[in-house]
Amino acid sequence: MASKRGFDPLSLGGIVFGLASLGTGFAIEGGDFGALLLPSPIIIIFGGTSGTIMTALPISPVGWGAIFSAAFTDVHHDAVETIQTFVRLAEKARREGLLSLESEMANIHDHFMKEGIQEVVDGTPAEQITDIFMVRIESMEKRHHVGKEFWAQMGGFAPTMGIIGTVLGLTVVLGSLGGADAAGLGHSIAVAFIATLFGVALANLVALPVAKRCQIKSEHEVEYLNMVVAGILSIQAGDSPRLVRAKLNSYLNGTDQKRLAKAAEGGAATAAA
């Protein structure tokens, strides 16, 4: 099974649920949604925050698109199926030798794993395989870190932009105190605080949660790739299928460990039959 990148519904779903909860509470209190849709706070928050991120992080406009895409998609790896593939390759290598694995290349759909097995077939030493793939994993981590920093910086800058917007609004209000009536003054003050609302909401409902989710997804990706490297090195070392399974089992969570054990029992029963 190939690794698949697909839409991550929980990331966007959490944002929608949070916004809906705030909106519901605002409506219950008798708030007017039309009063929130003002251009000046939106320009200050989104424009100001975007400008600070451009200054802070050297990311091209194309990179921004990739960061947004990565935040709301996820790469799915079936680690149990990957381990079963390693076990099958270990059985073949023990029977027919490492060179026989070249015939299995078409059946390996995980590109990282496929390249590693090719290095094994080509006779690349274990130390060089480790160096090659550890560098690739570190490079991936750096790319992921940039994406996480993008959202984390947005979470830090947005509330400050909100405060700046509010101060600007209050400055205008104070400058017109002499000719404003009470109703007009109250409306102007409310408008000024909308910038703070937008800034805090953008940070705490979107930016900071997405930054944390990006970090967790990156950690899961790194853990999976470390497991693949361990499997590649185990195949090269000539480990038995049982030992390969035992080594890689430690990378799984409890649920996947049970799935692997059940699959192993099923395979043993089939072999016995």
mmCIF file of C-alpha atoms in Angstrom, residues 103-193:
data_model
loop_
_atom_site.group_PDB
_atom_site.id
_atom_site.type_symbol
_atom_site.label_atom_id
_atom_site.label_comp_id
_atom_site.label_asym_id
_atom_site.label_seq_id
_atom_site.Cartn_x
_atom_site.Cartn_y
_atom_site.Cartn_z
ATOM 1 C CA SER A 103 12.076 -8.893 -8.305
ATOM 2 C CA GLU A 104 9.914 -7.435 -5.492
ATOM 3 C CA MET A 105 10.473 -3.798 -6.435
ATOM 4 C CA ALA A 106 7.275 -3.547 -8.457
ATOM 5 C CA ASN A 107 5.267 -4.682 -5.421
ATOM 6 C CA ILE A 108 6.686 -2.025 -3.067
ATOM 7 C CA HIS A 109 4.657 1.175 -3.321
ATOM 8 C CA ASP A 110 6.254 3.164 -0.501
ATOM 9 C CA HIS A 111 8.967 5.173 -2.295
ATOM 10 C CA PHE A 112 11.132 5.596 0.810
ATOM 11 C CA MET A 113 11.061 1.857 1.490
ATOM 12 C CA LYS A 114 11.589 1.009 -2.180
ATOM 13 C CA GLU A 115 14.711 3.146 -2.424
ATOM 14 C CA GLY A 116 16.075 1.593 0.751
ATOM 15 C CA ILE A 117 15.582 -1.962 -0.470
ATOM 16 C CA GLN A 118 17.244 -0.987 -3.763
ATOM 17 C CA GLU A 119 20.282 0.183 -1.788
ATOM 18 C CA VAL A 120 20.334 -3.198 -0.050
ATOM 19 C CA VAL A 121 20.181 -5.039 -3.386
ATOM 20 C CA ASP A 122 22.982 -2.821 -4.729
ATOM 21 C CA GLY A 123 25.178 -3.806 -1.790
ATOM 22 C CA THR A 124 25.416 -0.369 -0.160
ATOM 23 C CA PRO A 125 26.986 -0.679 3.327
ATOM 24 C CA ALA A 126 24.678 -0.251 6.319
ATOM 25 C CA GLU A 127 26.529 2.865 7.505
ATOM 26 C CA GLN A 128 26.000 4.602 4.178
ATOM 27 C CA ILE A 129 22.327 3.608 4.055
ATOM 28 C CA THR A 130 21.870 5.060 7.536
ATOM 29 C CA ASP A 131 23.631 8.297 6.568
ATOM 30 C CA ILE A 132 21.628 8.692 3.342
ATOM 31 C CA PHE A 133 18.230 8.200 4.883
ATOM 32 C CA MET A 134 18.913 10.049 8.125
ATOM 33 C CA VAL A 135 19.867 13.113 6.080
ATOM 34 C CA ARG A 136 16.609 12.794 4.140
ATOM 35 C CA ILE A 137 14.603 12.537 7.349
ATOM 36 C CA GLU A 138 16.387 15.566 8.836
ATOM 37 C CA SER A 139 15.708 17.570 5.661
ATOM 38 C CA MET A 140 12.028 16.660 5.883
ATOM 39 C CA GLU A 141 11.952 17.723 9.537
ATOM 40 C CA LYS A 142 13.411 21.116 8.586
ATOM 41 C CA ARG A 143 10.731 21.616 5.938
ATOM 42 C CA HIS A 144 8.045 20.689 8.434
ATOM 43 C CA HIS A 145 9.566 23.063 10.986
ATOM 44 C CA VAL A 146 9.175 25.968 8.579
ATOM 45 C CA GLY A 147 5.477 25.149 8.184
ATOM 46 C CA LYS A 148 4.995 24.870 11.935
ATOM 47 C CA GLU A 149 6.802 28.177 12.484
ATOM 48 C CA PHE A 150 4.570 29.857 9.908
ATOM 49 C CA TRP A 151 1.463 29.067 11.952
ATOM 50 C CA ALA A 152 3.170 29.640 15.310
ATOM 51 C CA GLN A 153 4.357 33.084 14.228
ATOM 52 C CA MET A 154 0.879 33.894 12.965
ATOM 53 C CA GLY A 155 -0.449 32.927 16.396
ATOM 54 C CA GLY A 156 2.021 35.281 18.019
ATOM 55 C CA PHE A 157 1.588 38.264 15.707
ATOM 56 C CA ALA A 158 -2.203 38.236 15.193
ATOM 57 C CA PRO A 159 -3.178 39.296 18.765
ATOM 58 C CA THR A 160 -0.597 42.081 18.642
ATOM 59 C CA MET A 161 -2.034 43.292 15.348
ATOM 60 C CA GLY A 162 -5.439 43.223 17.063
ATOM 61 C CA ILE A 163 -4.185 45.447 19.860
ATOM 62 C CA ILE A 164 -2.627 47.826 17.333
ATOM 63 C CA GLY A 165 -5.946 47.955 15.466
ATOM 64 C CA THR A 166 -7.807 48.686 18.678
ATOM 65 C CA VAL A 167 -5.365 51.455 19.638
ATOM 66 C CA LEU A 168 -5.769 52.992 16.185
ATOM 67 C CA GLY A 169 -9.544 52.843 16.528
ATOM 68 C CA LEU A 170 -9.505 54.383 19.998
ATOM 69 C CA THR A 171 -7.204 57.107 18.731
ATOM 70 C CA VAL A 172 -9.820 58.036 16.160
ATOM 71 C CA VAL A 173 -12.558 57.872 18.816
ATOM 72 C CA LEU A 174 -10.672 60.141 21.222
ATOM 73 C CA GLY A 175 -9.964 62.580 18.436
ATOM 74 C CA SER A 176 -13.689 62.991 17.747
ATOM 75 C CA LEU A 177 -14.950 63.185 21.335
ATOM 76 C CA GLY A 178 -15.927 66.833 21.038
ATOM 77 C CA GLY A 179 -18.607 66.313 18.405
ATOM 78 C CA ALA A 180 -19.803 62.744 19.066
ATOM 79 C CA ASP A 181 -23.025 61.758 20.775
ATOM 80 C CA ALA A 182 -23.176 58.882 23.273
ATOM 81 C CA ALA A 183 -24.614 56.385 20.777
ATOM 82 C CA GLY A 184 -22.035 57.202 18.113
ATOM 83 C CA LEU A 185 -19.227 57.065 20.658
ATOM 84 C CA GLY A 186 -20.305 53.621 21.905
ATOM 85 C CA HIS A 187 -20.471 52.292 18.354
ATOM 86 C CA SER A 188 -16.992 53.617 17.538
ATOM 87 C CA ILE A 189 -15.495 52.014 20.648
ATOM 88 C CA ALA A 190 -17.129 48.690 19.796
ATOM 89 C CA VAL A 191 -15.700 48.860 16.289
ATOM 90 C CA ALA A 192 -12.247 49.529 17.720
ATOM 91 C CA PHE A 193 -12.354 46.366 19.841
#
